[in-house]
XYZ file of C-alpha atoms in Angstrom:
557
model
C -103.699 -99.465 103.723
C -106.002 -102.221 105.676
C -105.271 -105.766 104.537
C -109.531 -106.281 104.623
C -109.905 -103.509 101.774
C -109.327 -104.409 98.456
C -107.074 -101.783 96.584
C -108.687 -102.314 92.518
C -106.728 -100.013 91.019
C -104.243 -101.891 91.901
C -105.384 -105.242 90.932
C -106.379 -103.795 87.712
C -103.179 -102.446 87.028
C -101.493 -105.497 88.260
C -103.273 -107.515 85.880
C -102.803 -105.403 82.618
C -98.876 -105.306 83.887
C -99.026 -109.472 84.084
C -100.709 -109.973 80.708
C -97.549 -109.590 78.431
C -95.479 -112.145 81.290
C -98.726 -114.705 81.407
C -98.598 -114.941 77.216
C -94.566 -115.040 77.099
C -93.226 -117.636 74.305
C -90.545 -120.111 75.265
C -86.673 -118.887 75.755
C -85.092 -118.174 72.621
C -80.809 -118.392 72.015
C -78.986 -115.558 73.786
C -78.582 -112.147 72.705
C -76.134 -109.625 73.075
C -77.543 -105.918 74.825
C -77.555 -102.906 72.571
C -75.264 -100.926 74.376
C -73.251 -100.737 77.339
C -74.084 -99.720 80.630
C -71.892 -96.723 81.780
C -71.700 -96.267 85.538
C -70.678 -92.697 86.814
C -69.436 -92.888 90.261
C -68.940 -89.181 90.435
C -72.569 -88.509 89.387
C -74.288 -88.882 92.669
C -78.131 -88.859 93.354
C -79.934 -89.844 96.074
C -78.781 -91.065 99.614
C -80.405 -94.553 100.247
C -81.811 -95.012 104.097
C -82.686 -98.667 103.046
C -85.485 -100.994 102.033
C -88.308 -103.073 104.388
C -91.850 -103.287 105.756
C -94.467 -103.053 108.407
C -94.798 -105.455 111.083
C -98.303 -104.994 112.198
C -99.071 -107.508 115.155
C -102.489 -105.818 115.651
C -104.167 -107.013 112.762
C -101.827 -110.578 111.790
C -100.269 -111.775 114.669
C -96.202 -110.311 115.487
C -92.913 -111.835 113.567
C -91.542 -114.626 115.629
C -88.038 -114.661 116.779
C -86.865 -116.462 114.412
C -89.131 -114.199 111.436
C -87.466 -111.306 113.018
C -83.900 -112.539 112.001
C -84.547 -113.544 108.890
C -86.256 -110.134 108.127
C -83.536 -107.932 109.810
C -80.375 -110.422 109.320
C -78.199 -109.867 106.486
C -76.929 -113.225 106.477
C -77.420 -116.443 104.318
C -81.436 -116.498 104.014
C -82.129 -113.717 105.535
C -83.494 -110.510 104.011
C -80.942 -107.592 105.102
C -84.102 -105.601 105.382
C -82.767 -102.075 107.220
C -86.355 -100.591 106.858
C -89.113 -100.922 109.336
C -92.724 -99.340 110.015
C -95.094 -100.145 113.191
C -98.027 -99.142 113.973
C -99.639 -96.241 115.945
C -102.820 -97.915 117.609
C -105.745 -95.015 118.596
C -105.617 -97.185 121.747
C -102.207 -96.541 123.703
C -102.987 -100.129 126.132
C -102.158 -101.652 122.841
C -98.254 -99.964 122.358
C -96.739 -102.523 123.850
C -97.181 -104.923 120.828
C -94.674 -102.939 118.433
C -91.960 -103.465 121.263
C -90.540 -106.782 120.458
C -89.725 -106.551 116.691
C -89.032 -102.478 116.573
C -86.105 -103.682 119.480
C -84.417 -106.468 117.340
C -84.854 -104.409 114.321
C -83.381 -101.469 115.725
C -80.582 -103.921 117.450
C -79.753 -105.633 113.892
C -79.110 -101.671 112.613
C -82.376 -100.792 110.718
C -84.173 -97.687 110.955
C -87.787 -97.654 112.539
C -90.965 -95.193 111.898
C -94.220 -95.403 112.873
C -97.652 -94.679 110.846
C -101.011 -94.689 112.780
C -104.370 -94.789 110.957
C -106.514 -92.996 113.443
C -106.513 -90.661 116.112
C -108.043 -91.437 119.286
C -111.669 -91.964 119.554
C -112.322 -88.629 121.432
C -110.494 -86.326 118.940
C -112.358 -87.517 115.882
C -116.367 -87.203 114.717
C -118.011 -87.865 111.588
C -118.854 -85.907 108.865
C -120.346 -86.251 105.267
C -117.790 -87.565 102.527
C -119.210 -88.015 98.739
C -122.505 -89.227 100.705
C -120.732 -91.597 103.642
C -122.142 -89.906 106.756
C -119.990 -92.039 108.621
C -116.272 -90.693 107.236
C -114.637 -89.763 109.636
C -111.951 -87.015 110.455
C -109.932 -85.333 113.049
C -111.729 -82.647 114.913
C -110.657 -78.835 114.510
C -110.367 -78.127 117.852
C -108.218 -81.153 119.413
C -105.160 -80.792 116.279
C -102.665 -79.746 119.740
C -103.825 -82.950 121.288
C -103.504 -85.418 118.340
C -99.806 -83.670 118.184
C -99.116 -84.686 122.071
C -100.886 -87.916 121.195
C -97.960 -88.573 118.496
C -95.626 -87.190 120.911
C -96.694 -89.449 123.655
C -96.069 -92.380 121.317
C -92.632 -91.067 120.414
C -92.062 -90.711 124.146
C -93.545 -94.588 125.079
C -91.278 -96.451 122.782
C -88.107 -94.363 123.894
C -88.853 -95.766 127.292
C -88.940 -98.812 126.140
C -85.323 -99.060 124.100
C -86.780 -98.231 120.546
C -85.470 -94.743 119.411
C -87.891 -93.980 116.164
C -86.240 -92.180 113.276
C -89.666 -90.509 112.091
C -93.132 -90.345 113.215
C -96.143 -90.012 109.809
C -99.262 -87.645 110.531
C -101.425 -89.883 108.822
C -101.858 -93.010 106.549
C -103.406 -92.364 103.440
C -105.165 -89.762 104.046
C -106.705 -89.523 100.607
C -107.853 -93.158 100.990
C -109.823 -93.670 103.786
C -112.728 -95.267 103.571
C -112.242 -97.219 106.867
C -109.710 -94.660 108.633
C -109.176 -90.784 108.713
C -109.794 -88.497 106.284
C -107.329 -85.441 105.508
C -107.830 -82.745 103.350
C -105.001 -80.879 101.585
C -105.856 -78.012 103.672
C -106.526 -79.779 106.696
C -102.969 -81.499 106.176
C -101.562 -78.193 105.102
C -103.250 -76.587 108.635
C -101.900 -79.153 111.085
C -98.049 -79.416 109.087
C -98.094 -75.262 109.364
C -99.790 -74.817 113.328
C -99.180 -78.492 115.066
C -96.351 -80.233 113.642
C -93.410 -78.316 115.064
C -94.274 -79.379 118.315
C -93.199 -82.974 117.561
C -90.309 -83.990 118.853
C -89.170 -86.463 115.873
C -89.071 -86.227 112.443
C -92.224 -85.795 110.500
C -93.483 -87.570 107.765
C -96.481 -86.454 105.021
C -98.979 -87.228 103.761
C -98.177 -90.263 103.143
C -101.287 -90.452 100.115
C -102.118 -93.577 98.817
C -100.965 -92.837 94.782
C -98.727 -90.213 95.558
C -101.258 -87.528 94.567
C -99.254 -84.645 94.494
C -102.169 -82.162 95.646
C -101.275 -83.617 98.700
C -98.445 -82.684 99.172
C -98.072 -79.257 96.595
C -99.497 -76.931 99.498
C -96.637 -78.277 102.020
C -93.842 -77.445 99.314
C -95.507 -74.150 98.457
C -95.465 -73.104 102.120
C -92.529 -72.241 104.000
C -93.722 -72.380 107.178
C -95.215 -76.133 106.891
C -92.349 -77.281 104.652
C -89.837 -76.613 107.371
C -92.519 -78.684 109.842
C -92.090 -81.509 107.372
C -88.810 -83.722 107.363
C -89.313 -86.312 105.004
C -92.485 -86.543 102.001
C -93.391 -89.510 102.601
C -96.099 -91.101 99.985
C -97.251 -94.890 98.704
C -97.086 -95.762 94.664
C -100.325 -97.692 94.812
C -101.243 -97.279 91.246
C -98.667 -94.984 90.698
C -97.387 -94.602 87.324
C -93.802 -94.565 86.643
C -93.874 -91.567 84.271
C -95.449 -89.900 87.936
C -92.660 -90.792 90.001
C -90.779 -88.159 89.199
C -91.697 -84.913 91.055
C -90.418 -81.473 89.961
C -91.337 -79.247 92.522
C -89.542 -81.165 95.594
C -86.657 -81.075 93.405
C -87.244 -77.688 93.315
C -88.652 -76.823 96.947
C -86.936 -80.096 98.968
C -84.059 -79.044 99.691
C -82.752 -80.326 102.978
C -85.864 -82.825 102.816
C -85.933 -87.073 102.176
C -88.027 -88.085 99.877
C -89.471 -92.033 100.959
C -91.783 -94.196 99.824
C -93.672 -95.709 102.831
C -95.948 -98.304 101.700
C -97.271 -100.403 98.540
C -97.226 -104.180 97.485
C -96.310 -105.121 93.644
C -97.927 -106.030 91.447
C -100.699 -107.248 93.344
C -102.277 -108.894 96.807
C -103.418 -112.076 95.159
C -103.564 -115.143 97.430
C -100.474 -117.084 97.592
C -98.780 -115.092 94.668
C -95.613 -114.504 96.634
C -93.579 -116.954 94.802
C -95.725 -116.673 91.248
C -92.545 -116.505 88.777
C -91.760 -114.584 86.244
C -94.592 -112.124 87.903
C -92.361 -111.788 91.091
C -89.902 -110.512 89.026
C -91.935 -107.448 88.730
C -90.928 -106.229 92.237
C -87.493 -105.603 91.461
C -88.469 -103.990 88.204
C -90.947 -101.365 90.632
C -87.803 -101.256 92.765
C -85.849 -99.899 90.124
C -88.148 -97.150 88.664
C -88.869 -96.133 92.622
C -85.164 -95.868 92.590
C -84.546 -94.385 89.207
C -87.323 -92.527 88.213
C -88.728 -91.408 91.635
C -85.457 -91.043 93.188
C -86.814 -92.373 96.362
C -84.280 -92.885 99.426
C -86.568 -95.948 101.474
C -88.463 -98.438 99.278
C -90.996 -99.944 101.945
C -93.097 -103.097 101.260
C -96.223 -103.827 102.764
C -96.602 -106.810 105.198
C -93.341 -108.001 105.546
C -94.479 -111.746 106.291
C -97.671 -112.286 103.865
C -98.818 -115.029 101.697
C -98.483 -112.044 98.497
C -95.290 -110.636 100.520
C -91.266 -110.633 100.772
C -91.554 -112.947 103.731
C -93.996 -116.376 103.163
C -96.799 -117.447 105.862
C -94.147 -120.102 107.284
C -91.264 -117.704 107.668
C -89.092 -118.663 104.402
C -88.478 -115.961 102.223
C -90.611 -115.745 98.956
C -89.599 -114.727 94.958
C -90.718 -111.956 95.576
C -88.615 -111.388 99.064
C -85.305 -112.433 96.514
C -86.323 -109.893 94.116
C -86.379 -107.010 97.009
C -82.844 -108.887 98.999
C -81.119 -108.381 95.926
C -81.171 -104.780 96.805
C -81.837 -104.645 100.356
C -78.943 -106.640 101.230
C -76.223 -105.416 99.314
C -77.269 -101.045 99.107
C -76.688 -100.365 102.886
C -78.559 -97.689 104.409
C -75.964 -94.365 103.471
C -74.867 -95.973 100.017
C -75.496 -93.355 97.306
C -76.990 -94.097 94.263
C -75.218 -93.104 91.390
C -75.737 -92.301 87.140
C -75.829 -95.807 85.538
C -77.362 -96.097 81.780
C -81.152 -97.255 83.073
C -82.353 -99.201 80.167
C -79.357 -100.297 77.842
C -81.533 -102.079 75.718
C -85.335 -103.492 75.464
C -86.624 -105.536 78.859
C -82.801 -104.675 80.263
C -82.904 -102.011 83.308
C -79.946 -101.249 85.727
C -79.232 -99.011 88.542
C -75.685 -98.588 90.708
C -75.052 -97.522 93.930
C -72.039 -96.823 95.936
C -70.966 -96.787 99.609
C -68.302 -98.538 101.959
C -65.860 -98.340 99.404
C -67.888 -100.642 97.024
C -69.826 -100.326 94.156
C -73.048 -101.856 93.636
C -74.788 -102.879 90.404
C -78.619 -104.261 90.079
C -79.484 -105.642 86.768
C -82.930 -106.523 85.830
C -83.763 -108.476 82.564
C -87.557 -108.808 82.115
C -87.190 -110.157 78.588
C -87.344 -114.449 77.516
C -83.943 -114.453 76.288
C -80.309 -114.223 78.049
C -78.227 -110.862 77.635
C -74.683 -110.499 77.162
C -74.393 -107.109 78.655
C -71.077 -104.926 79.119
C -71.068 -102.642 82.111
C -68.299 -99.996 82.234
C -67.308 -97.669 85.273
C -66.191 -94.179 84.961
C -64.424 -91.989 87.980
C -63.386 -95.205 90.030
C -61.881 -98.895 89.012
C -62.030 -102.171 90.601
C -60.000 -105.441 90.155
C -63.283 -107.788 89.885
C -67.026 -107.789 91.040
C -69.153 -110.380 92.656
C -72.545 -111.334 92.106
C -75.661 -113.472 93.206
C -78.783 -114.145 90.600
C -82.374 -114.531 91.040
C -84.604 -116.310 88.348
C -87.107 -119.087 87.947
C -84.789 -121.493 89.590
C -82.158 -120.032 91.693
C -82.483 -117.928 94.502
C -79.572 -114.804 95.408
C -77.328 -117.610 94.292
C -73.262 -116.886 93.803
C -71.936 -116.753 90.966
C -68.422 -116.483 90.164
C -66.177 -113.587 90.894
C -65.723 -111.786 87.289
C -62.600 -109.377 86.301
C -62.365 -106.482 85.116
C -60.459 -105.282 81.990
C -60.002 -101.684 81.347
C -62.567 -100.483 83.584
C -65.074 -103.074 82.642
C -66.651 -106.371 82.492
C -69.411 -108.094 80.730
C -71.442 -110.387 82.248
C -74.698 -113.155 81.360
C -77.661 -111.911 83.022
C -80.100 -114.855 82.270
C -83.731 -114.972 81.012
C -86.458 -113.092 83.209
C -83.814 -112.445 85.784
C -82.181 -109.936 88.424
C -78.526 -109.852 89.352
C -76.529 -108.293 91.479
C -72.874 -107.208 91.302
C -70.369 -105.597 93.880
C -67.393 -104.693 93.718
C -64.459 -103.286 95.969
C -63.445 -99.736 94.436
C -59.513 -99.333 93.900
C -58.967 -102.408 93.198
C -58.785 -103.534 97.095
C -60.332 -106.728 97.474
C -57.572 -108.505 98.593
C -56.914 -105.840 101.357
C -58.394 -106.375 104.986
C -60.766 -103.192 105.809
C -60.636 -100.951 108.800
C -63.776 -100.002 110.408
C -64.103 -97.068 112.986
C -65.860 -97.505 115.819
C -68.108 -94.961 114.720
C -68.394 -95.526 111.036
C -71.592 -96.717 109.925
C -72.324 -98.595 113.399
C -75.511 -98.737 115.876
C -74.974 -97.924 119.529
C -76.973 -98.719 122.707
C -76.306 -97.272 125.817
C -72.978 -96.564 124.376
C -71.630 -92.734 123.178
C -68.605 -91.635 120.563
C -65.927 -89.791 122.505
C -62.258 -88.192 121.924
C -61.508 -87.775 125.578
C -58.990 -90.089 125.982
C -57.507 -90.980 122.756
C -54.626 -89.094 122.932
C -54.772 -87.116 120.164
C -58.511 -85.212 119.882
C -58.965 -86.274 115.964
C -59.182 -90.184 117.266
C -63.049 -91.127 117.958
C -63.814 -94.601 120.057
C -66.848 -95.740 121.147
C -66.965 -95.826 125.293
C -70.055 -98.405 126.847
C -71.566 -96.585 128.843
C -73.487 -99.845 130.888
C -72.355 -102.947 132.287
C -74.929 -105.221 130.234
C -76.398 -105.127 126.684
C -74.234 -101.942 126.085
C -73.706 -102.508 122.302
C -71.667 -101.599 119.282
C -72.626 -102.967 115.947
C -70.558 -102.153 112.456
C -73.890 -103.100 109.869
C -71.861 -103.414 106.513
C -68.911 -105.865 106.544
C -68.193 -106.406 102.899
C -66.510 -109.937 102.319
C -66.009 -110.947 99.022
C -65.282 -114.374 99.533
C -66.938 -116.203 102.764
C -65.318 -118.346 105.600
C -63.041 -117.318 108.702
C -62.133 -113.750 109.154
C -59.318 -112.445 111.729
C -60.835 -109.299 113.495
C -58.528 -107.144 114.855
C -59.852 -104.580 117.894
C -57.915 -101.645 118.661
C -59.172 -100.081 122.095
C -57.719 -98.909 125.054
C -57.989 -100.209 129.002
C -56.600 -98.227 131.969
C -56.771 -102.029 134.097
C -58.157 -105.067 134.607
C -59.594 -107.158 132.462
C -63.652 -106.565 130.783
C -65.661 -109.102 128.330
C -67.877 -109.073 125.164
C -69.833 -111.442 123.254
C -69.728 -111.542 119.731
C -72.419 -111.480 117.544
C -71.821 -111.935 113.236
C -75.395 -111.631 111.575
C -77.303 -111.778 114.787
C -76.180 -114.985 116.091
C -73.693 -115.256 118.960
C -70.337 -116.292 117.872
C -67.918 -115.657 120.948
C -68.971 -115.861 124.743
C -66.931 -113.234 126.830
C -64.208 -112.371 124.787
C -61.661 -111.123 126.920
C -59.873 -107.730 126.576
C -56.836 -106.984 129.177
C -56.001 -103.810 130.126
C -53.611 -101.801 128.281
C -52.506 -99.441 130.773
C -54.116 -96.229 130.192
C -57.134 -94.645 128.880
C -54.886 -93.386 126.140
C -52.120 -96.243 125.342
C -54.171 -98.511 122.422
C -53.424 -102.015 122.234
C -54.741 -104.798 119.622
C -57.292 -107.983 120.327
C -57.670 -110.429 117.657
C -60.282 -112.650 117.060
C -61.274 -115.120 114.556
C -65.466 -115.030 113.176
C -67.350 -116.718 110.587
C -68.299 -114.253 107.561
C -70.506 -114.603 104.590
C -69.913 -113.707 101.454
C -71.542 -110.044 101.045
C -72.630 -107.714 103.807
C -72.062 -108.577 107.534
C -73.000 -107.397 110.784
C -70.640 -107.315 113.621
C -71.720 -107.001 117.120
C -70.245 -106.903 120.637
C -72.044 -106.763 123.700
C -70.946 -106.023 127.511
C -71.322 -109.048 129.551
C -71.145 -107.552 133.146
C -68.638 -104.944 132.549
C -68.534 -101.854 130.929
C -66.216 -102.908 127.928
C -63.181 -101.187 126.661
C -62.534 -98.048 124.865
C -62.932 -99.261 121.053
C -61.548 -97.253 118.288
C -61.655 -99.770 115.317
C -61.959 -103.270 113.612
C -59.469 -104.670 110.860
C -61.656 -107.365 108.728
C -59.176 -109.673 107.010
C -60.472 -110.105 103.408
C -59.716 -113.653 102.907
C-alpha cells in the first residue's frame, strides 16, 4: 500500500468495527468466564517467524538510531519487533537507504524481506485497466530481467551486511492504482517461467485482501508452487471467517504462510493511542494467529501517527497491543491448541518455545473476567505476566502459581495480558544456551572440529572485529543481575568481547584466557543486567578473533 491512497474499505470497515467500542456503557462489577481455557502443548500448529513492519525511508524519512532500538530491542520500552520489510525502489541509486535499519535489525536478531512496488521504468508500459489508460504493468518480454532486477537487489544488500530471508514479486498486485498491475495469470506465468531463477526465497502475491484467486493458480500448479516459498498476502478488509484457507492446507505443504502488510482498524490521524479502539489490534492479532494460522503478523509503518511506533519515537497503544505478542512469542515458538473464545468478548491463544509457555489473553468486553486457564501435556510451577489497558502499559504483574496444572487469573476490563511460564516447573533453575541455539551470527560459522567429541557444536569468529554471536531469547522471570557463565575453548593467549544485553553495551573487552587447547573447555563468568522477560545477549570481537564458544549458563535469579 502507498500512505497517499486512501484504503475505504478499510475505513469503512474500521468504522462499523468501532461503533459497538464508541457506544460502550460504563464498567460494570466483575464476572467470572464461562469456561476454562484448556491449553494443549502437544497440539502444535503453526511455527511463528515473528511480528513487525516496514521501514520505508523513501517516502517518510528512515528510523533514527534510537527508533531503531526501540523497534528491534526487546528490552524495557522497546517493541521486541523480530519482523522487518524494506523497500525495493525501481531506482537502484536509491538502495542504499534500506541499509541502516535492515543492519541493526538484522544485528538485534530479526528477520528482513523486501517488497518493491514497481519494476524499473524500462520493463513496464501502460495499458487499459477498467478505462485507466495509464495502469500500468510489467512488459511480456522483459519477465527474465525484472527476475535479475530482484536478484540484483538480493545481491546489493548482501554486499552490504544485510542477508534477506525472502524477496516478494510484487505488492498488491490486485490493488494498484498507483503501482503495478498483476494478473492471476500473469502472476501464475512469472512464479512458473521466472521465479526459480531467484536466488532467495519467494514471496506471492502478496494481494491486498487476501483474494484467494490470487493465489489458487500457484497452489493448483506444481511447477509454480515449488517456485513459491512463502504465500505471502495483506488482510486489508479481510474478514476473519476468510482467514482461513483450505487449499494451502491442502497444497502448502513445505510452504509459510505470512501476512505481509495491513494497519488495524484504521489510518486515522493521530489514532495510535485512541483507547479502547487500540485494543482492536491485538484482537486482529489473534484471529491472524488463530483463524488464519499465519506464521509473521506484519504492521504497516512501523513509526506512524496511526502506527505501533508514535511520530516522536515512543511507542503507541496500539504498539503495546502488538509487544504483548511480539516480545514474548520469539521467532521459532510454536503456537499451540488453546480454547480461543472461552466466553463472550474473551479470546486467547498459547504458544510455546524455549522451554516456556506463552499465553495472550484478550478481553474486549466492559467488565473484568475471572478466567481459569489449565495446561495439558506439560506443567509449570507459576507464570508471569504484564497487562495492557486504558491505563497501564505491558505493566508486571505478580508472579501467579499454579495448582494442579492451573491457575486463574483477573484479566481486567477492555484489556490484553500476557502470561509465561517456565515448563517443568524450572524457574528457579539457571538455563543453558548453545552457542548455536536460537542465536544470530556475523562473520562467525557453527563448527565441531575441535570440540573433542564431534556431537559438541561452538560457534568459531571467523573476523577480528564486529564478528558476532547473539542468543535472542533469554527468558528471566524475575529482573536484576544475572551470572553468565561461557564455556569455550582457547589454544593461547588471551582474546576480548564486548557485551551487549538488549542492544546496549554492557562490558568493554571482556577478557577470555586461553585454556590450552582447541579442545580442553574452560568456564568465564560474568555478571549482566537482565529484564524481566525476553533478553538478547550479544558479544562482539574487539580486535581479535574471540574464542571457541560452546554455551551460556543464565542464572535465574
Amino acid at each position: 500500500m502507498i500512505s497517499r491512497v486512501k484504503k475505504t474499505v478499510c475505513v469503512v470497515l474500521a468504522f462499523v468495527t468501532a461503533l459497538p467500542l464508541i457506544f460502550s456503557l460504563a464498567a460494570p462489577a466483575e464476572v467470572s468466564a464461562a469456561s476454562d481455557v484448556t491449553i494443549n502443548l502437544s497440539a502444535e500448529k503453526q511455527v511463528i517467524r515473528g511480528f513487525g513492519g516496514i521501514n520505508l525511508p523513501a517516502w517518510i524519512g528512515d528510523l533514527t538510531a534510537s527508533q531503531r532500538e526501540t523497534a528491534f530491542g526487546n528490552g524495557n520500552n522497546q517493541l521486541g519487533f523480530s519482523v522487518l520489510r524494506i523497500y525495493i525502489d525501481d531506482n537502484k541509486n536509491n538502495w542504499y537507504k534500506e541499509i541502516p535499519t535492515a543492519k541493526r535489525a538484522i544485528q538485534s536478531g530479526a528477520i528482513v524481506f523486501a517488497s518493491p512496488w514497481n519494476p524499473p521504468s524500462d520493463m513496464t508500459e501502460t495499458f487499459n485497466h477498467d478505462g485507466d489508460t495509464k495502469a500500468k504493468r510489467l512488459r511480456y518480454d522483459k519477465y527474465a530481467a525484472y527476475a535479475q532486477h530482484l536478484n540484483d537487489f538480493v545481491s546489493y544488500m548482501k554486499n552490504n551486511g544485510v542477508d534477506l530471508y525472502a524477496i516478494s514479486v510484487q505488492n498488491e498486485p490486485d490493488y494498484a492504482h498507483t503501482w503495478t498491475w498483476w494478473t492471476p495469470q500473469e502472476m501464475l506465468r512469472f512464479m512458473k517461467e521466472n521465479a526459480g531463477s531467484i536466488k532467495c526465497r519467494v514471496i506471492a502475491p502478496e494481494s491486498f485482501s487476501y483474494l484467494k484467486n490470487m493465489s489458487d493458480p500457484i497452489l493448483n500448479d506444481p511447477q509454480a508452487l515449488s517456485n513459491m516459498d512463502i504465500l505471502g498476502t495483506h488482510t486489508y478488509g479481510t474478514k476473519f471467517s476468510d482467514f482461513s484457507y483450505p487449499l494451502f492446507k491442502q497444497k502448502g505443504a513445505g510452504k509459510e504462510l505470512w501476512m505481509t502488510e495491513v494497519y488495524y482498524p484504521n489510518s486515522d490521524n493521530n489514532s495510535a493511542n485512541r483507547w479502547p479502539e487500540a485494543l482492536d489490534v491485538s484482537y486482529h492479532m489473534h484471529n491472524a494467529m488463530v483463524e488464519g494460522d499465519f506464521q509473521t503478523y506484519v504492521w504497516w509503518y512501523i513509526r506512524r501517527q496511526y502506527g505501533p511506533m508514535n511520530e516522536d519515537g515512543t511507542i503507541s497503544k496500539r504498539g503495546y497491543n502488538m509487544a504483548q505478542f511480539s516480545k514474548f512469542i520469539r521467532p521459532g515458538y510454536v503456537r499451540v491448541d488453546a480454547t480461543k473464545n472461552p466466553s463472550t468478548n474473551v479470546y486467547t491463544s498459547a504458544y510455546k518455545g524455549d522451554n516456556k509457555v506463552v499465553i495472550v489473553a484478550i478481553n474486549r468486553g466492559d467488565s473484568a473476567v475471572s478466567q481459569r486457564f489449565a495446561l495439558q501435556n506439560g506443567t509449570a510451577s507459576r507464570v508471569s505476566s504484564w497487562v495492557t489497558d486504558g491505563s497501564r502499559n505491558l505493566a508486571a504483574g505478580s508472579p501467579i502459581n499454579l495448582s494442579g496444572g492451573a491457575f486463574t487469573a483477573q484479566l481486567p476490563a477492555q484489556s490484553v495480558t500476557t502470561f509465561v511460564g517456565e515448563l517443568g516447573g524450572k524457574s528457579t533453575s539457571n538455563t543453558t544456551y548453545g552457542a548455536q541455539a536460537d542465536a544470530t551470527l556475523t562473520h562467525s560459522v557453527v563448527e565441531a572440529t575441535y570440540a573433542g567429541d564431534d556431537t559438541i557444536q561452538y560457534v568459531n569468529f571467523n573476523a577480528a572485529t564486529n564478528a558476532t554471536v547473539q542468543w535472542n531469547s533469554i527468558y528471566c522471570a524475575v529482573p536484576g543481575t544475572k551470572n553468565v557463565k561461557f564455556r569455550y575453548a582457547l589454544e593461547s593467549g588471551t582474546r576480548n568481547l564486548d557485551v551487549y544485553v538488549n542492544g546496549t553495551k554492557v562490558i568493554s573487552n571482556a577478557d577470555f584466557t586461553a585454556t590450552g587447547s582447541w579442545a580442553t573447555w574452560g568456564e568465564k563468568t560474568i555478571q549482566v543486567p537482565m529484564n524481566s522477560g525476553n533478553n538478547t545477549l550479544k558479544v562482539v570481537t574487539t580486535g581479535t578473533e574471540g574464542p571457541n564458544i560452546e554455551s551460556i549458563n543464565v542464572s535465574a535469579e
